[in-house]
Amino acid sequence: MKIIWYDTLLSTNNTMSLYKERFQDRETIVAIEQTAGKGQRGNRWESAPGENLTFSTMLKPRGFAAERAWLISQSVSLGICDFLHIKGLEAKIKWPNDIYVEDRKICGILIENSISGTLLSSSIVGIGLNVNQLSFSEDIPNPISMAMVTGQRYDIKSEIVTLLESVFGRYDTISVKTGTDYL
């Protein structure tokens, strides 16, 4: 698992997209501060510098039919929920791209797929997880963080390893060759 840390980026998804050929499968870039983070439908993702996890991971599945791309979203969402469960938080998925704890949004996911013919050639998986942030802009509806629920502070550099292990664990349950899904 290769994780590259940046002090500041506009957007981890944009950065990864610009240099997509340089990134290997499961390579991850993390921004301590993301100044133009993005969500679904052009929405902005707000995150206090150094308080949360804002990152993108490159997935390059082999022989994966483009029509099955929804399985990437499903495995990522379930992996995030697994991670939160390990941390003692009960999470729910609001399909297709939000994770909620206590009926409040704790995580957003933005997946950008590239297709070659009938196959999925790559997926850039952007994740914004509220970890330590305790206050949010009033413009953001319904936010919550891990720290707000548990009263604990977390080391984001160690938490990302556990989070990625959970996400990759679910991702690995997708059987590319047989077409069987084990989620």
PDB file of C-alpha atoms in Angstrom:
ATOM      1  CA  MET A   1       0.000   0.000   0.000  1.00  0.00           C
ATOM      2  CA  LYS A   2       1.607   3.259  -1.128  1.00  0.00           C
ATOM      3  CA  ILE A   3       0.380   6.497   0.464  1.00  0.00           C
ATOM      4  CA  ILE A   4       1.718   9.869  -0.687  1.00  0.00           C
ATOM      5  CA  TRP A   5       1.058  12.866   1.594  1.00  0.00           C
ATOM      6  CA  TYR A   6       0.726  16.439   0.355  1.00  0.00           C
ATOM      7  CA  ASP A   7       0.461  19.546   2.496  1.00  0.00           C
ATOM      8  CA  THR A   8      -2.006  21.246   0.145  1.00  0.00           C
ATOM      9  CA  LEU A   9      -3.826  20.268  -3.033  1.00  0.00           C
ATOM     10  CA  LEU A  10      -6.792  21.788  -4.806  1.00  0.00           C
ATOM     11  CA  SER A  11      -8.452  18.375  -5.073  1.00  0.00           C
ATOM     12  CA  THR A  12      -7.002  14.901  -4.670  1.00  0.00           C
ATOM     13  CA  ASN A  13      -9.297  13.547  -7.401  1.00  0.00           C
ATOM     14  CA  ASN A  14      -8.238  16.284  -9.830  1.00  0.00           C
ATOM     15  CA  THR A  15      -4.554  15.724  -9.071  1.00  0.00           C
ATOM     16  CA  MET A  16      -4.854  11.986  -9.550  1.00  0.00           C
ATOM     17  CA  SER A  17      -6.851  12.469 -12.741  1.00  0.00           C
ATOM     18  CA  LEU A  18      -4.231  14.798 -14.228  1.00  0.00           C
ATOM     19  CA  TYR A  19      -1.450  12.265 -13.651  1.00  0.00           C
ATOM     20  CA  LYS A  20      -3.508   9.062 -13.800  1.00  0.00           C
ATOM     21  CA  GLU A  21      -0.993   7.099 -15.888  1.00  0.00           C
ATOM     22  CA  ARG A  22       1.673   7.567 -13.188  1.00  0.00           C
ATOM     23  CA  PHE A  23      -0.385   5.940 -10.454  1.00  0.00           C
ATOM     24  CA  GLN A  24      -0.444   2.212  -9.801  1.00  0.00           C
ATOM     25  CA  ASP A  25      -3.337   0.147  -8.515  1.00  0.00           C
ATOM     26  CA  ARG A  26      -4.164   1.032  -4.879  1.00  0.00           C
ATOM     27  CA  GLU A  27      -1.814   4.008  -4.779  1.00  0.00           C
ATOM     28  CA  THR A  28      -3.263   6.764  -2.579  1.00  0.00           C
ATOM     29  CA  ILE A  29      -2.684  10.501  -2.314  1.00  0.00           C
ATOM     30  CA  VAL A  30      -3.726  12.426   0.785  1.00  0.00           C
ATOM     31  CA  ALA A  31      -4.027  16.175   1.256  1.00  0.00           C
ATOM     32  CA  ILE A  32      -3.602  17.674   4.720  1.00  0.00           C
ATOM     33  CA  GLU A  33      -5.447  20.651   3.228  1.00  0.00           C
ATOM     34  CA  GLN A  34      -7.698  20.395   0.200  1.00  0.00           C
ATOM     35  CA  THR A  35      -8.646  23.876  -1.025  1.00  0.00           C
ATOM     36  CA  ALA A  36     -11.144  22.911  -3.726  1.00  0.00           C
ATOM     37  CA  GLY A  37     -12.428  19.514  -2.651  1.00  0.00           C
ATOM     38  CA  LYS A  38     -15.385  18.339  -4.650  1.00  0.00           C
ATOM     39  CA  GLY A  39     -18.371  16.121  -4.198  1.00  0.00           C
ATOM     40  CA  GLN A  40     -21.162  14.798  -6.375  1.00  0.00           C
ATOM     41  CA  ARG A  41     -22.893  17.092  -8.867  1.00  0.00           C
ATOM     42  CA  GLY A  42     -20.305  19.855  -8.448  1.00  0.00           C
ATOM     43  CA  ASN A  43     -20.801  20.235  -4.701  1.00  0.00           C
ATOM     44  CA  ARG A  44     -17.852  21.387  -2.604  1.00  0.00           C
ATOM     45  CA  TRP A  45     -16.340  19.310   0.218  1.00  0.00           C
ATOM     46  CA  GLU A  46     -15.297  21.363   3.242  1.00  0.00           C
ATOM     47  CA  SER A  47     -12.570  20.121   5.561  1.00  0.00           C
ATOM     48  CA  ALA A  48     -10.513  21.906   8.202  1.00  0.00           C
ATOM     49  CA  PRO A  49      -6.778  21.510   7.398  1.00  0.00           C
ATOM     50  CA  GLY A  50      -5.232  18.528   9.174  1.00  0.00           C
ATOM     51  CA  GLU A  51      -8.453  17.525  10.920  1.00  0.00           C
ATOM     52  CA  ASN A  52      -9.929  15.013   8.498  1.00  0.00           C
ATOM     53  CA  LEU A  53      -9.017  12.492   5.837  1.00  0.00           C
ATOM     54  CA  THR A  54      -9.273  13.846   2.289  1.00  0.00           C
ATOM     55  CA  PHE A  55      -7.736  11.457  -0.193  1.00  0.00           C
ATOM     56  CA  SER A  56      -8.003   9.608  -3.487  1.00  0.00           C
ATOM     57  CA  THR A  57      -7.053   6.050  -4.328  1.00  0.00           C
ATOM     58  CA  MET A  58      -6.374   4.663  -7.787  1.00  0.00           C
ATOM     59  CA  LEU A  59      -8.000   1.341  -8.591  1.00  0.00           C
ATOM     60  CA  LYS A  60      -7.046  -0.461 -11.798  1.00  0.00           C
ATOM     61  CA  PRO A  61      -8.997  -3.697 -11.910  1.00  0.00           C
ATOM     62  CA  ARG A  62      -8.086  -6.170 -14.645  1.00  0.00           C
ATOM     63  CA  GLY A  63     -10.779  -7.613 -16.863  1.00  0.00           C
ATOM     64  CA  PHE A  64     -13.535  -5.806 -14.998  1.00  0.00           C
ATOM     65  CA  ALA A  65     -16.658  -5.228 -17.100  1.00  0.00           C
ATOM     66  CA  ALA A  66     -17.672  -1.557 -17.197  1.00  0.00           C
ATOM     67  CA  GLU A  67     -21.294  -2.553 -16.592  1.00  0.00           C
ATOM     68  CA  ARG A  68     -20.212  -3.782 -13.142  1.00  0.00           C
ATOM     69  CA  ALA A  69     -18.647  -0.451 -12.098  1.00  0.00           C
ATOM     70  CA  TRP A  70     -21.335  -0.012  -9.425  1.00  0.00           C
ATOM     71  CA  LEU A  71     -19.560  -2.783  -7.477  1.00  0.00           C
ATOM     72  CA  ILE A  72     -16.630  -0.427  -6.903  1.00  0.00           C
ATOM     73  CA  SER A  73     -18.961   2.044  -5.179  1.00  0.00           C
ATOM     74  CA  GLN A  74     -20.582  -0.731  -3.188  1.00  0.00           C
ATOM     75  CA  SER A  75     -17.290  -2.211  -1.990  1.00  0.00           C
ATOM     76  CA  VAL A  76     -15.860   1.205  -1.045  1.00  0.00           C
ATOM     77  CA  SER A  77     -18.992   2.173   0.906  1.00  0.00           C
ATOM     78  CA  LEU A  78     -19.076  -1.145   2.755  1.00  0.00           C
ATOM     79  CA  GLY A  79     -15.345  -0.894   3.515  1.00  0.00           C
ATOM     80  CA  ILE A  80     -15.814   2.552   5.065  1.00  0.00           C
ATOM     81  CA  CYS A  81     -18.690   1.220   7.169  1.00  0.00           C
ATOM     82  CA  ASP A  82     -16.459  -1.683   8.281  1.00  0.00           C
ATOM     83  CA  PHE A  83     -13.774   0.813   9.359  1.00  0.00           C
ATOM     84  CA  LEU A  84     -16.273   2.931  11.288  1.00  0.00           C
ATOM     85  CA  HIS A  85     -17.641  -0.204  12.969  1.00  0.00           C
ATOM     86  CA  ILE A  86     -14.101  -1.064  14.136  1.00  0.00           C
ATOM     87  CA  LYS A  87     -14.004   2.416  15.682  1.00  0.00           C
ATOM     88  CA  GLY A  88     -17.288   1.790  17.505  1.00  0.00           C
ATOM     89  CA  LEU A  89     -19.525   3.817  15.193  1.00  0.00           C
ATOM     90  CA  GLU A  90     -22.612   2.393  13.527  1.00  0.00           C
ATOM     91  CA  ALA A  91     -22.753   3.732   9.980  1.00  0.00           C
ATOM     92  CA  LYS A  92     -25.395   3.621   7.283  1.00  0.00           C
ATOM     93  CA  ILE A  93     -24.974   4.083   3.564  1.00  0.00           C
ATOM     94  CA  LYS A  94     -27.034   6.665   1.741  1.00  0.00           C
ATOM     95  CA  TRP A  95     -26.585   5.417  -1.808  1.00  0.00           C
ATOM     96  CA  PRO A  96     -24.701   6.067  -3.875  1.00  0.00           C
ATOM     97  CA  ASN A  97     -22.046   8.179  -2.187  1.00  0.00           C
ATOM     98  CA  ASP A  98     -22.661   9.199   1.417  1.00  0.00           C
ATOM     99  CA  ILE A  99     -22.011   7.549   4.763  1.00  0.00           C
ATOM    100  CA  TYR A 100     -24.093   8.587   7.758  1.00  0.00           C
ATOM    101  CA  VAL A 101     -23.675   8.135  11.514  1.00  0.00           C
ATOM    102  CA  GLU A 102     -26.539   9.127  13.805  1.00  0.00           C
ATOM    103  CA  ASP A 103     -28.476  10.403  10.758  1.00  0.00           C
ATOM    104  CA  ARG A 104     -25.691  12.901   9.994  1.00  0.00           C
ATOM    105  CA  LYS A 105     -23.128  12.858   7.180  1.00  0.00           C
ATOM    106  CA  ILE A 106     -19.666  11.698   8.211  1.00  0.00           C
ATOM    107  CA  CYS A 107     -18.227  10.779   4.810  1.00  0.00           C
ATOM    108  CA  GLY A 108     -18.598  11.561   1.124  1.00  0.00           C
ATOM    109  CA  ILE A 109     -17.352   9.471  -1.783  1.00  0.00           C
ATOM    110  CA  LEU A 110     -16.683  10.588  -5.346  1.00  0.00           C
ATOM    111  CA  ILE A 111     -15.737   7.889  -7.851  1.00  0.00           C
ATOM    112  CA  GLU A 112     -14.600   8.796 -11.348  1.00  0.00           C
ATOM    113  CA  ASN A 113     -14.356   5.846 -13.734  1.00  0.00           C
ATOM    114  CA  SER A 114     -12.428   5.507 -16.990  1.00  0.00           C
ATOM    115  CA  ILE A 115     -13.647   2.978 -19.526  1.00  0.00           C
ATOM    116  CA  SER A 116     -11.789   1.337 -22.386  1.00  0.00           C
ATOM    117  CA  GLY A 117     -14.143  -0.495 -24.734  1.00  0.00           C
ATOM    118  CA  THR A 118     -16.326  -2.666 -22.501  1.00  0.00           C
ATOM    119  CA  LEU A 119     -13.863  -2.732 -19.596  1.00  0.00           C
ATOM    120  CA  LEU A 120     -13.294  -0.476 -16.628  1.00  0.00           C
ATOM    121  CA  SER A 121      -9.694   0.674 -16.983  1.00  0.00           C
ATOM    122  CA  SER A 122      -9.469   2.687 -13.759  1.00  0.00           C
ATOM    123  CA  SER A 123     -11.445   4.212 -10.931  1.00  0.00           C
ATOM    124  CA  ILE A 124     -10.313   7.230  -8.965  1.00  0.00           C
ATOM    125  CA  VAL A 125     -11.948   6.864  -5.570  1.00  0.00           C
ATOM    126  CA  GLY A 126     -12.109  10.158  -3.678  1.00  0.00           C
ATOM    127  CA  ILE A 127     -13.041   9.976  -0.001  1.00  0.00           C
ATOM    128  CA  GLY A 128     -13.632  12.746   2.502  1.00  0.00           C
ATOM    129  CA  LEU A 129     -14.042  11.399   6.044  1.00  0.00           C
ATOM    130  CA  ASN A 130     -14.730  13.759   8.934  1.00  0.00           C
ATOM    131  CA  VAL A 131     -12.371  12.598  11.664  1.00  0.00           C
ATOM    132  CA  ASN A 132     -11.393  15.311  14.183  1.00  0.00           C
ATOM    133  CA  GLN A 133     -13.272  18.415  13.038  1.00  0.00           C
ATOM    134  CA  LEU A 134     -15.632  19.683  15.741  1.00  0.00           C
ATOM    135  CA  SER A 135     -17.336  22.611  14.028  1.00  0.00           C
ATOM    136  CA  PHE A 136     -18.520  23.067  10.470  1.00  0.00           C
ATOM    137  CA  SER A 137     -19.802  25.923   8.347  1.00  0.00           C
ATOM    138  CA  GLU A 138     -23.505  26.589   8.751  1.00  0.00           C
ATOM    139  CA  ASP A 139     -23.809  26.116   4.972  1.00  0.00           C
ATOM    140  CA  ILE A 140     -23.148  22.397   5.346  1.00  0.00           C
ATOM    141  CA  PRO A 141     -26.259  20.413   6.188  1.00  0.00           C
ATOM    142  CA  ASN A 142     -26.022  17.734   8.835  1.00  0.00           C
ATOM    143  CA  PRO A 143     -22.233  17.123   9.297  1.00  0.00           C
ATOM    144  CA  ILE A 144     -20.697  14.960  12.022  1.00  0.00           C
ATOM    145  CA  SER A 145     -17.193  13.649  12.719  1.00  0.00           C
ATOM    146  CA  MET A 146     -15.734  10.638  14.471  1.00  0.00           C
ATOM    147  CA  ALA A 147     -14.496  12.905  17.283  1.00  0.00           C
ATOM    148  CA  MET A 148     -17.940  14.448  17.752  1.00  0.00           C
ATOM    149  CA  VAL A 149     -19.429  10.991  18.324  1.00  0.00           C
ATOM    150  CA  THR A 150     -16.687   9.373  20.415  1.00  0.00           C
ATOM    151  CA  GLY A 151     -15.105  12.361  22.171  1.00  0.00           C
ATOM    152  CA  GLN A 152     -11.690  11.092  21.056  1.00  0.00           C
ATOM    153  CA  ARG A 153      -8.997  12.594  18.810  1.00  0.00           C
ATOM    154  CA  TYR A 154      -7.504  10.423  16.117  1.00  0.00           C
ATOM    155  CA  ASP A 155      -4.118  10.331  14.388  1.00  0.00           C
ATOM    156  CA  ILE A 156      -5.116  10.654  10.738  1.00  0.00           C
ATOM    157  CA  LYS A 157      -1.818   9.161   9.516  1.00  0.00           C
ATOM    158  CA  SER A 158      -2.466   5.884  11.289  1.00  0.00           C
ATOM    159  CA  GLU A 159      -6.231   5.863  10.722  1.00  0.00           C
ATOM    160  CA  ILE A 160      -5.860   5.996   6.947  1.00  0.00           C
ATOM    161  CA  VAL A 161      -3.968   2.697   6.966  1.00  0.00           C
ATOM    162  CA  THR A 162      -6.806   0.927   8.803  1.00  0.00           C
ATOM    163  CA  LEU A 163      -9.401   2.621   6.596  1.00  0.00           C
ATOM    164  CA  LEU A 164      -7.642   1.570   3.377  1.00  0.00           C
ATOM    165  CA  GLU A 165      -7.258  -2.002   4.683  1.00  0.00           C
ATOM    166  CA  SER A 166     -11.029  -2.114   5.239  1.00  0.00           C
ATOM    167  CA  VAL A 167     -11.795  -0.653   1.803  1.00  0.00           C
ATOM    168  CA  PHE A 168      -9.322  -2.939   0.002  1.00  0.00           C
ATOM    169  CA  GLY A 169     -10.660  -5.921   1.960  1.00  0.00           C
ATOM    170  CA  ARG A 170     -14.130  -5.303   0.530  1.00  0.00           C
ATOM    171  CA  TYR A 171     -12.735  -4.494  -2.911  1.00  0.00           C
ATOM    172  CA  ASP A 172     -10.940  -7.848  -2.901  1.00  0.00           C
ATOM    173  CA  THR A 173     -14.269  -9.653  -2.411  1.00  0.00           C
ATOM    174  CA  ILE A 174     -15.323  -8.750  -5.939  1.00  0.00           C
ATOM    175  CA  SER A 175     -14.528 -11.709  -8.137  1.00  0.00           C
ATOM    176  CA  VAL A 176     -13.419 -10.189 -11.446  1.00  0.00           C
ATOM    177  CA  LYS A 177     -12.760 -13.422 -13.291  1.00  0.00           C
ATOM    178  CA  THR A 178     -15.904 -15.420 -12.527  1.00  0.00           C
ATOM    179  CA  GLY A 179     -18.373 -12.561 -12.471  1.00  0.00           C
ATOM    180  CA  THR A 180     -19.518 -13.612  -8.996  1.00  0.00           C
ATOM    181  CA  ASP A 181     -19.923 -10.935  -6.385  1.00  0.00           C
ATOM    182  CA  TYR A 182     -19.190 -11.787  -2.774  1.00  0.00           C
ATOM    183  CA  LEU A 183     -20.050  -8.510  -1.055  1.00  0.00           C
TER     184      LEU A 183
END
